[in-house]
Structure formats: structure tokens, C-alpha cells
Coordinates of C-alpha atoms and ligand atoms in Angstrom, one line a residue:
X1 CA -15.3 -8.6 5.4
X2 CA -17.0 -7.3 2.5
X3 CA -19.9 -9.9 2.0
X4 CA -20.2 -12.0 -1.1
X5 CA -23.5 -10.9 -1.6
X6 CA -23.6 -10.1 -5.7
X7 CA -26.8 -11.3 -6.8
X8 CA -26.3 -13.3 -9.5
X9 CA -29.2 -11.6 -11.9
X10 CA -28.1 -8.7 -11.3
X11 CA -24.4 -9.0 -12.3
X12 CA -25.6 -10.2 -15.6
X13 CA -28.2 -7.8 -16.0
X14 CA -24.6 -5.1 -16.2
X15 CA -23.1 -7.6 -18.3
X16 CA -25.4 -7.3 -20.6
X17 CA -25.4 -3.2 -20.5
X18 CA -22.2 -2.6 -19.3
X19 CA -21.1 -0.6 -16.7
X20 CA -21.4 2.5 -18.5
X21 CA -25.2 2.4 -18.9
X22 CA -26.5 0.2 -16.2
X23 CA -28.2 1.5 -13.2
X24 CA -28.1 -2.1 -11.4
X25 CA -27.3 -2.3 -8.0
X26 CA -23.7 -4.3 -7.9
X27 CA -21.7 -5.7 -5.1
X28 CA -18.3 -4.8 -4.5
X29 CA -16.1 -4.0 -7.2
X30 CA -17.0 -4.6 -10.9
X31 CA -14.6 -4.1 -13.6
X32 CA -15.6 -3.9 -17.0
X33 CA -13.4 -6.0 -19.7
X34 CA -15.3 -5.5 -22.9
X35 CA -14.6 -1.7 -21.6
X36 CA -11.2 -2.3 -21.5
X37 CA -10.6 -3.9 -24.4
X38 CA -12.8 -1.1 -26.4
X39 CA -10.5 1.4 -24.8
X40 CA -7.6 -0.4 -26.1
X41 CA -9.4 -0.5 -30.1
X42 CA -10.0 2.8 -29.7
X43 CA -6.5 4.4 -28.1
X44 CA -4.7 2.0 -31.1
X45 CA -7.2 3.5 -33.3
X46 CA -5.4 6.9 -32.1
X47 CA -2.0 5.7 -33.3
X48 CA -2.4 3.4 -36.9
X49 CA 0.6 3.7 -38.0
X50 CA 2.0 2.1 -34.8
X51 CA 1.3 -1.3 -32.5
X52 CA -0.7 -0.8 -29.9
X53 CA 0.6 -2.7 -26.8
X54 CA -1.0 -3.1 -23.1
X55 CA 0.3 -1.9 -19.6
X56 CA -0.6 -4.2 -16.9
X57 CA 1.8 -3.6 -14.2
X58 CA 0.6 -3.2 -10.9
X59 CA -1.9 -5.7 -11.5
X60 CA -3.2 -4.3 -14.4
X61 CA -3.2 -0.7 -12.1
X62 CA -5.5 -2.9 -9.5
X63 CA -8.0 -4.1 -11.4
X64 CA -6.3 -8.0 -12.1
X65 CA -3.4 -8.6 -14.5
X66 CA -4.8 -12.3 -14.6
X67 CA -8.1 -10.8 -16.1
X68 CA -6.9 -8.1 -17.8
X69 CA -3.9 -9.6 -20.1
X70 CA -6.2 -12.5 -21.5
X71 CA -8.9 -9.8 -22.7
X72 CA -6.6 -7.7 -24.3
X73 CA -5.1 -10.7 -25.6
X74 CA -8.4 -11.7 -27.1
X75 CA -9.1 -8.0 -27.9
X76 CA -5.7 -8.4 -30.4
X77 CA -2.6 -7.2 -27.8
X78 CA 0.4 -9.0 -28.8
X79 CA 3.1 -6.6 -26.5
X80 CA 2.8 -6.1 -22.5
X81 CA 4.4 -4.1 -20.3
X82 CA 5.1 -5.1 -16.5
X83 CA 7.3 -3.3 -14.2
X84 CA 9.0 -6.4 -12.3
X85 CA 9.7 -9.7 -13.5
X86 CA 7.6 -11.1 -10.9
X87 CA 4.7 -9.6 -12.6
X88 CA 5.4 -10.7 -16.3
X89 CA 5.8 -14.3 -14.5
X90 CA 2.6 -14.1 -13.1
X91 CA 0.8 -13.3 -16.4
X92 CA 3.3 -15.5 -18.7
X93 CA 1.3 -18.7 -18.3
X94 CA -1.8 -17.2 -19.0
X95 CA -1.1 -15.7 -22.0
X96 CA 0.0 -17.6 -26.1
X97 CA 4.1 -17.7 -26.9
X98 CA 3.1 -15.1 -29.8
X99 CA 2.1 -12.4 -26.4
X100 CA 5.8 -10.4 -25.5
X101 CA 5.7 -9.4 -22.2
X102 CA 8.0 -6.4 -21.5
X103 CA 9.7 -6.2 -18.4
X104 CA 10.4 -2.3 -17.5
X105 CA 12.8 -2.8 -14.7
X106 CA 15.4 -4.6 -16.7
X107 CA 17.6 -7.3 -15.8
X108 CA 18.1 -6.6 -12.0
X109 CA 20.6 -9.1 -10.8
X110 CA 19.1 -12.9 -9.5
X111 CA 16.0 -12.4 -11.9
X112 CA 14.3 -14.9 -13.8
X113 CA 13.5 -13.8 -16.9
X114 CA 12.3 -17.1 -18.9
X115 CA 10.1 -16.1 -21.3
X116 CA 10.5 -12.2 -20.7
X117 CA 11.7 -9.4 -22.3
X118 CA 13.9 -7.0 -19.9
X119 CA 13.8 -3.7 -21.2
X120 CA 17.5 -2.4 -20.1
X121 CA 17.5 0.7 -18.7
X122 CA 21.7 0.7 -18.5
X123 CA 25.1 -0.1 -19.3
X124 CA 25.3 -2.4 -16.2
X125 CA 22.0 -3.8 -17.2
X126 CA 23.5 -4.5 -20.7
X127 CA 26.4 -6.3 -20.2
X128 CA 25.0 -8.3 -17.4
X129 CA 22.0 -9.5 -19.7
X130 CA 24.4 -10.3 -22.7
X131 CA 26.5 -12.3 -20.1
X132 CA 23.5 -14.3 -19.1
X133 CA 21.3 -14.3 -21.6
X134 CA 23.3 -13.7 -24.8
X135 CA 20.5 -15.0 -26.6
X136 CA 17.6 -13.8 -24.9
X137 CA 15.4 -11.1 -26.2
X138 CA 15.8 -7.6 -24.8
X139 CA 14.5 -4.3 -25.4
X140 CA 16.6 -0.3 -24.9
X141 CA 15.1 2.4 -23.0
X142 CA 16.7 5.3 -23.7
X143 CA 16.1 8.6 -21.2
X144 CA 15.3 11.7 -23.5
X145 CA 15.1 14.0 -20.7
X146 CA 13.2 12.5 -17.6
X147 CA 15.9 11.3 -15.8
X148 CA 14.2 8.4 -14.1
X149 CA 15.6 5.0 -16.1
X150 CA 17.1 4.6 -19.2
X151 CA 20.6 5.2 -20.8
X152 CA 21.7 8.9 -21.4
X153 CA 23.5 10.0 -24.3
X154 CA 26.7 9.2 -23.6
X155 CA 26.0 5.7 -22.4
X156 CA 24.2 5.2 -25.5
X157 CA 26.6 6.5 -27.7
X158 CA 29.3 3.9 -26.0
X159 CA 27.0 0.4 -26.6
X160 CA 25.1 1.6 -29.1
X161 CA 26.9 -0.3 -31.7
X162 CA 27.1 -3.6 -29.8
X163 CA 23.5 -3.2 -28.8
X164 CA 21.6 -2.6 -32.4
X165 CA 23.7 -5.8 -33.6
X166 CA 22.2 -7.8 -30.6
X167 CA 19.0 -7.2 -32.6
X168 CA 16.5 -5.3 -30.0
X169 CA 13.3 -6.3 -30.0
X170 CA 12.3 -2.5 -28.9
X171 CA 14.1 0.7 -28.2
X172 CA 12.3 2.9 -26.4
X173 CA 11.7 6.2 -24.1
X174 CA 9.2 8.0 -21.6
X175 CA 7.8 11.3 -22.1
X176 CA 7.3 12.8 -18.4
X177 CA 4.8 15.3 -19.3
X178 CA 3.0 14.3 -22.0
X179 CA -0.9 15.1 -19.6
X180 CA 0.1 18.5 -20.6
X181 CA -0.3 18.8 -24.4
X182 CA 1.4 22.4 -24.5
X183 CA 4.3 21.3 -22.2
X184 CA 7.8 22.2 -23.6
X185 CA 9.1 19.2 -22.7
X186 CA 7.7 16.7 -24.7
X187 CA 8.5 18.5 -28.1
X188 CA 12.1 18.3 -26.6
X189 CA 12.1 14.8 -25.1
X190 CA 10.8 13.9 -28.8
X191 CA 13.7 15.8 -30.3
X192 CA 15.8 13.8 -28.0
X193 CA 14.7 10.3 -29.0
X194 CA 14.9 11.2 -32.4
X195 CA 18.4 12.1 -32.5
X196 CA 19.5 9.1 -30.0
X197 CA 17.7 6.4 -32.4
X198 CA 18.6 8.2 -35.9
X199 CA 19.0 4.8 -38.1
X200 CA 17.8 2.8 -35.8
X201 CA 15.8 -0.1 -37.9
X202 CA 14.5 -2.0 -34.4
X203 CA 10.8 -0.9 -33.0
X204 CA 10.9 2.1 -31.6
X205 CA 8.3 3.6 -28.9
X206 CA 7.6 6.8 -27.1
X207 CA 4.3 7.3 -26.2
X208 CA 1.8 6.0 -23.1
X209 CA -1.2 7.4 -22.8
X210 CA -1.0 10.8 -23.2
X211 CA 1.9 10.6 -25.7
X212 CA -0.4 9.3 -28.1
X213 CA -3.1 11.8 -27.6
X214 CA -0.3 14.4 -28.8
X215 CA -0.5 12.9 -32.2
X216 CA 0.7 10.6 -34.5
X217 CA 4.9 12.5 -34.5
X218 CA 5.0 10.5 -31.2
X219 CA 3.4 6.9 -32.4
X220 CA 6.7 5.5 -33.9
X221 CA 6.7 1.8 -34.0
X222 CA 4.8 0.8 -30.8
X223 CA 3.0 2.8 -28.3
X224 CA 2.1 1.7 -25.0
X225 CA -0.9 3.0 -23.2
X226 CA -2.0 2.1 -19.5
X227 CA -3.7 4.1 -17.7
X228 CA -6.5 5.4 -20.7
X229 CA -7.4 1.6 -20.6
X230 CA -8.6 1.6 -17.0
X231 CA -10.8 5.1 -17.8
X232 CA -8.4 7.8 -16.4
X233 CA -7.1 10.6 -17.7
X234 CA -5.6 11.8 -19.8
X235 CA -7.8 10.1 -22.0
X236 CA -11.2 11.9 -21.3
X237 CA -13.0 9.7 -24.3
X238 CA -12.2 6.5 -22.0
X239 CA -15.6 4.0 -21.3
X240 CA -16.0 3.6 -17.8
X241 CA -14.4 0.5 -16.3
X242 CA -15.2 0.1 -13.0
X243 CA -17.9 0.1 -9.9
X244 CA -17.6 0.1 -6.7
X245 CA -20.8 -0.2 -4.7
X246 CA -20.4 -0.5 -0.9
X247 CA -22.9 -2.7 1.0
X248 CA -25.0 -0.7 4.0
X249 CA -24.7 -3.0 7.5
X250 CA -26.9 -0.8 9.2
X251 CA -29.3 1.9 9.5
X252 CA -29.9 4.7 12.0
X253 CA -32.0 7.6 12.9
X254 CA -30.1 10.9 14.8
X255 CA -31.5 13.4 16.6
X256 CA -30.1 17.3 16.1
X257 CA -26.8 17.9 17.7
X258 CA -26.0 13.9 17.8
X259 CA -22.5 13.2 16.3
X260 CA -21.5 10.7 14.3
X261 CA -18.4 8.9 14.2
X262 CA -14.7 9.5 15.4
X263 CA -13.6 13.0 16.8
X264 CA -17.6 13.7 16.7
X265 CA -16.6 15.8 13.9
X266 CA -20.0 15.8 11.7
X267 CA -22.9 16.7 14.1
X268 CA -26.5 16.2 12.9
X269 CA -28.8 19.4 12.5
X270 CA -31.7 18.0 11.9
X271 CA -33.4 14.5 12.1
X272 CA -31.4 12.5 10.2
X273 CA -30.5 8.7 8.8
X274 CA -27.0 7.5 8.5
X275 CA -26.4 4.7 6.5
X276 CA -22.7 2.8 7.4
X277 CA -21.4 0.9 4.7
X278 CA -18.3 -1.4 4.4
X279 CA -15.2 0.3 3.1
X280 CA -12.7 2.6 4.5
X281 CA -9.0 3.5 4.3
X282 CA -7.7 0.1 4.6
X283 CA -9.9 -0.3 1.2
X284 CA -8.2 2.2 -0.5
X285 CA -10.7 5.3 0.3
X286 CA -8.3 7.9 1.8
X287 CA -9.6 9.4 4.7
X288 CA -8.7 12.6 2.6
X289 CA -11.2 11.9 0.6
X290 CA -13.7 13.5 2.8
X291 CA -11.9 16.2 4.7
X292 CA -13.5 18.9 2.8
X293 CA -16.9 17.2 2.9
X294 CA -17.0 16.9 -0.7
X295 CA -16.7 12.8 -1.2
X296 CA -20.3 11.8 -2.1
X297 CA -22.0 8.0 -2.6
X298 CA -24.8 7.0 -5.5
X299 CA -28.1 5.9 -5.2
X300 CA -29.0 5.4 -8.5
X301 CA -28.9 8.9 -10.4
X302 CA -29.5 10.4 -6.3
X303 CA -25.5 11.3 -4.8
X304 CA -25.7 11.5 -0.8
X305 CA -23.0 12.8 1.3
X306 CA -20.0 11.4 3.2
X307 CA -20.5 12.5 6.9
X308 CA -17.5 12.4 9.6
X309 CA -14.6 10.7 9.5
X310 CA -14.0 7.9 7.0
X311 CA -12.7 5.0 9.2
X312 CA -10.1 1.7 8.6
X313 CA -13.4 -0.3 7.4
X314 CA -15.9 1.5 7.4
X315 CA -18.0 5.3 5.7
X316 CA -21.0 6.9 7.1
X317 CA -23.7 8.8 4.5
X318 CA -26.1 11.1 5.4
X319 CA -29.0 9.6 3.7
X320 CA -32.1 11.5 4.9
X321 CA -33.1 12.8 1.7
X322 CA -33.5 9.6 -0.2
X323 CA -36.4 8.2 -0.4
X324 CA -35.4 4.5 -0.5
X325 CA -32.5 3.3 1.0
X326 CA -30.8 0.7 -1.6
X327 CA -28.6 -2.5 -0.4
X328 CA -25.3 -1.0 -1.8
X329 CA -24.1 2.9 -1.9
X330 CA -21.7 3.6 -5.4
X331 CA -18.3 5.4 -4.3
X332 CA -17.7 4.8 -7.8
X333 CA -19.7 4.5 -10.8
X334 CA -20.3 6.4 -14.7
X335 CA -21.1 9.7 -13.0
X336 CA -18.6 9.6 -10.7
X337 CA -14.7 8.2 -11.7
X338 CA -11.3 7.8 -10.5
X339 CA -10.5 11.1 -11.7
X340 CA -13.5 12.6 -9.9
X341 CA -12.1 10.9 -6.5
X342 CA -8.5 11.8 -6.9
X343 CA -9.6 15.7 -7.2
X344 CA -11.2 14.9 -3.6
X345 CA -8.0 13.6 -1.8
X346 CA -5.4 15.9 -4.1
X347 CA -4.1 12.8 -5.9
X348 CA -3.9 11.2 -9.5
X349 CA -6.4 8.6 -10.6
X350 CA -3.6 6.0 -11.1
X351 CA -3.2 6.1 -7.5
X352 CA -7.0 5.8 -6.7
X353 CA -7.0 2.8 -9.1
X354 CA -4.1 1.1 -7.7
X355 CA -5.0 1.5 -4.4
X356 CA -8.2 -0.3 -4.4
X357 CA -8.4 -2.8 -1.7
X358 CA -8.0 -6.5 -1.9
X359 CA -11.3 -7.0 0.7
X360 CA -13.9 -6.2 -2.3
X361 CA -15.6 -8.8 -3.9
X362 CA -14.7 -8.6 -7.4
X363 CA -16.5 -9.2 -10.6
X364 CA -15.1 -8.8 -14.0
X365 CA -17.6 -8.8 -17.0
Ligands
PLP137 C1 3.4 3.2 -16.7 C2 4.1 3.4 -18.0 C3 3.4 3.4 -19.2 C4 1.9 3.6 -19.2 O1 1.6 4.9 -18.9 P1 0.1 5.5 -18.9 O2 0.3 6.9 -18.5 O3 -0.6 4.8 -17.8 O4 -0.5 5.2 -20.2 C5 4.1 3.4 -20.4 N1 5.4 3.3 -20.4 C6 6.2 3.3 -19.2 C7 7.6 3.3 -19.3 C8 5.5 3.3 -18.0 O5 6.3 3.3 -16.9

């Protein structure tokens, strides 16, 4: 429902600045490769001593594995990380033989692995993939103290000799809260992974994101960052990568004490125009979002407020105080980011990001 309406001149005019400086007024949702792949260059400039791979599961966290992979391909990625075989079959065609693609689930039973790399998280895993595929590439993922997937300790200690002489492409674990620098935690899920892969000659990895802001004790072999790619946090360097500018359908004037929108539950007090423009929670923009009042939209440099209830498809802005009204509204753009909108709605910017609706028309640069 969101019209294909990007003016042509315009998208190129932001290709030419990139999203980060341009003030052009977009269509839809606008994602930024040459920032991605800059934010890759400069999170594996982070960690030189160690490969710098590229997490695009969940679609590359929403903004297009199919997009995504090839830049970072071209941008010098060789290793990728999905979370379900599905995903790495998805992206396999579209990337060179020389391009591993890591599959974080493992070997769950019936998949198809061709030209994957099941990372496997257990002794069932193990012996299954050996069974089928005693050939077949694999990666270890060890659990140092998160307790999500990987092989404990003891399970380790039991295939450990068998597994190394398979020849893993990767052994590897996940720090749980490496956002939080001064967390005790990571020094001890570090500890941890150190002991479990003392001798270990195979590529080992440990650090995401934030594991590779705690410095280069956590780089090992291979690190693998996601979500500082895509311009969230942890990684408060990141170039912004995307922007979202919402088309207005209509204009209106209301008089004081005129309500606007469901449960009448913004009221006008003065004379006021009230832009509606298409998106809403079926988009991905939480109707939390604007239960304190606190979402704005962009005009420009000019922010406007969010006013009632944000609906399945569609937002209402108080707009009175602009002086122009543009064709699109910004939910988000350089000044205002993921991070900014998952404050809003008590959330994580990985979830804003992968929760961006399918309906947008989307441009990547
Ligand atoms: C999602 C994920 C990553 C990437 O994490 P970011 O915090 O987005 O950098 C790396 N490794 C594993 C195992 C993951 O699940």
C-alpha cells in the first residue's frame, strides 16, 4: 500500500551523498550499502589480528540478505553467518564458492546443507552430521557460560578428540553480555573459551559486535559482527544505514477540542494540521512507540510530533508548526536511529531493524 512513488532524481541525488548527509526527501525505506560495507572496513579495522566475517541472518536483520551479502562480498567478506539453513540457501547462489556461509543452528535433522557450513551446537548434532556428511565442512560452538547453544564442558571434553581430527573449519562461542564493557561475565566467558580450546589449531571466534569493541583479547581467529553493520549499538561509531520516509495521503485542519484518531485519545488545543501518513504497526512501528507521546517524524532538520494512536497502517503528526508540508515525513533518518526508536517502545534496535515491514518500498544504494 505504500506507493512506489521514489522519484528517481532524488534517490540518486542520496546516492551520491549518502544517507548520512543527505537532506533529500526519499520514499519508503532506503538502505545504505556503501554504509554497510564501511561499517564492516571499519569494525575489521577494530580486530586486525582476526577475519572479519558478516551476520546476515534474519535477512541481513531486515534490511535484504540478497543485497546485503553481495556488498560485503564485494566489500572483502569471505565468512557469513545465518541462523537456519534456509537462509544460507537463499544467499548461496548469490554469493562466489570462495564466500563460507555459517549456518548457526547446526545440523537439525532433514536439513539440506549443500554448500553450508553447520556450526554444531551438540553431541547429537555431531554424530548426526559425521553420519551424513562425514565429509562435509562443519564448525564447533562451544557454550562458555550463556547457556543458550553450544557444547558444555563435559560434552566437549567427550568428542573433543574425534572432533579437532575431523578438521573444523571454526570453533567458536557467544559472549552474552559483551553491550556492557564492565560486565563480569565476559572476562569469565573468555576465561572459559580459553580453557575449552587450549591447543586447538582450527579458527577460533568469540566476539559479535560488542565483543570486539572490548578489545583485541576477544578477536581470536574470526570475529563476527552483525548488528554494528546495520548502525545499532553497541557500536556508537556506526554510519547510518537506513531511512524511512513515510508518504502523507492527506491533510487536515482541526478545530480546538477535535480528536484525532482511535480512543480520541490526542485532542487538539488549538487550530491545528494533521498530516496522516502510510505506516503503522503492521509496518513494524509499535504502537508503543507513541504511548508516551515521545515518537517524533522529520521534515528536514524540523521533528513534528506523533499525535493519538498509531494505527495497523497508518500515523497522524501534528504538523501546524511547519511551515511547508513535504511529500514524505522521516520516522527514521541520521538524527533520528534505531536506537533512538527502540528507547521509545522499551526495546533493542535489533528488534526495530528486524521488524521493519515488508509493505515499504525499498531502495538500496
Ligand atoms: C547474532 C549473532 C552474532 C552477531 O551479533 P551482533 O550483536 O549483532 O553483532 C554473532 N554470533 C552469533 C552466534 C549470533 O547469534
Amino acid at each position: 500500500m505504500l506507493a512506489n512513488l521514489a522519484a528517481n532524481s532524488k534517490v540518486a541525488k542520496t546516492l551520491d551523498d549518502g544517507i548520512g548527509k543527505s537532506h533529500a526527501a526519499c520514499m519508503g525505506l532506503v538502505i545504505d550499502l556503501p554504509a554497510i560495507a564501511a561499517n564492516w572496513n571499519a569494525l575489521a579495522a577494530r580486530a586486525p589480528g582476526a577475519r572479519a566475517a558478516a551476520v546476515v541472518k534474519a535477512d541481513a536483520y531486515g534490511l535484504g540478505a540478497d543485497r546485503v551479502a553481495p556488498a560485503l562480498y564485494a566489500a572483502g567478506a569471505r565468512d557469513f553467518f545465518v541462523a537456519l539453513a534456509s537462509e544460507g540457501r537463499a544467499i548461496r547462489p548469490l554469493l562466489p564458492d570462495d564466500a563460507q556461509i555459517f549456518v548457526l543452528s547446526g545440523h537439525m535433522e532433514g536439513a539440506d546443507l549443500s554448500g553450508l557450513i553447520p556450526v554444531l551446537n551438540s553431541p547429537e548434532q555431531f554424530f548426526r552430521d559425521r553420519a551424513l556428511r562425514p565429509k562435509g565442512p562443519f564448525g564447533i560452538q562451544l557454550d562458555s557460560g550463556m547457556n543458550r547453544l553450544g557444547l558444555e564442558a563435559g560434552e566437549w571434553a567427550a568428542i573433543r578428540t574425534e572432533a579437532l581430527a575431523a578438521g573444523p573449519a571454526l570453533v567458536m562461542s557467544h559472549l552474552a553480555c559483551a553491550d556492557e564493557p564492565d560486565h563480569p561475565a565476559n572476562a569469565q566467558q573468555l576465561a572459559a573459551f580459553r580453557v575449552m580450546t587450549e591447543g586447538v589449531t582450527a579458527p577460533r571466534s568469540l566476539a559479535a559486535t560488542g565483543g570486539i569493541l572490548l578489545g583485541p583479547e576477544y578477536h581470536f581467529d574470526l570475529v563476527r559482527p552483525g548488528i554494528g553493520l546495520y548502525g545499532g549499538q553497541p557500536y556508537t561509531d556506526a554510519r547510518p544505514v537506513v531511512l524511512l520516509a513515510l508518504p502523507v495521503i492527506q491533510m487536515r485542519e482541526v478545530k480546538p477540542g477535535e480528536s484525532v484518531g482511535y480512543g480520541y485519545a490526542w485532542v487538539a488545543q488549538r487550530v491545528s494540521r494533521v498530516a496522516t501518513v502510510a505506516a503503522g504497526y503492521a509496518d513494524g512501528l509499535a504502537r508503543a512507540l507513541a504511548r508516551e507521546g515521545g515518537l517524533k517524524l522529520w521534515a528536514g532538520d524540523i521533528a513534528v510530533p506523533v499525535i493519538g494512536r498509531i494505527s495497523m497502517d497508518l500515523i497522524t503528526v501534528d504538523v501546524t508548526d511547519l511551515p511547508d508540508v513535504p511529500a514524505t515525513l522521516e520516522v527514521l533518518n541520521p538524527r533520528q536511529g534505531v536506537d533512538d526508536l527502540a528507547a521509545l517502545s522499551g526495546t533493542i534496535g535489533y528488534e526495530i531493524l528486524t521488524s521493519l515491514g515488508r509493505r515499504y518500498e525499498r531502495t538500496w544504494l
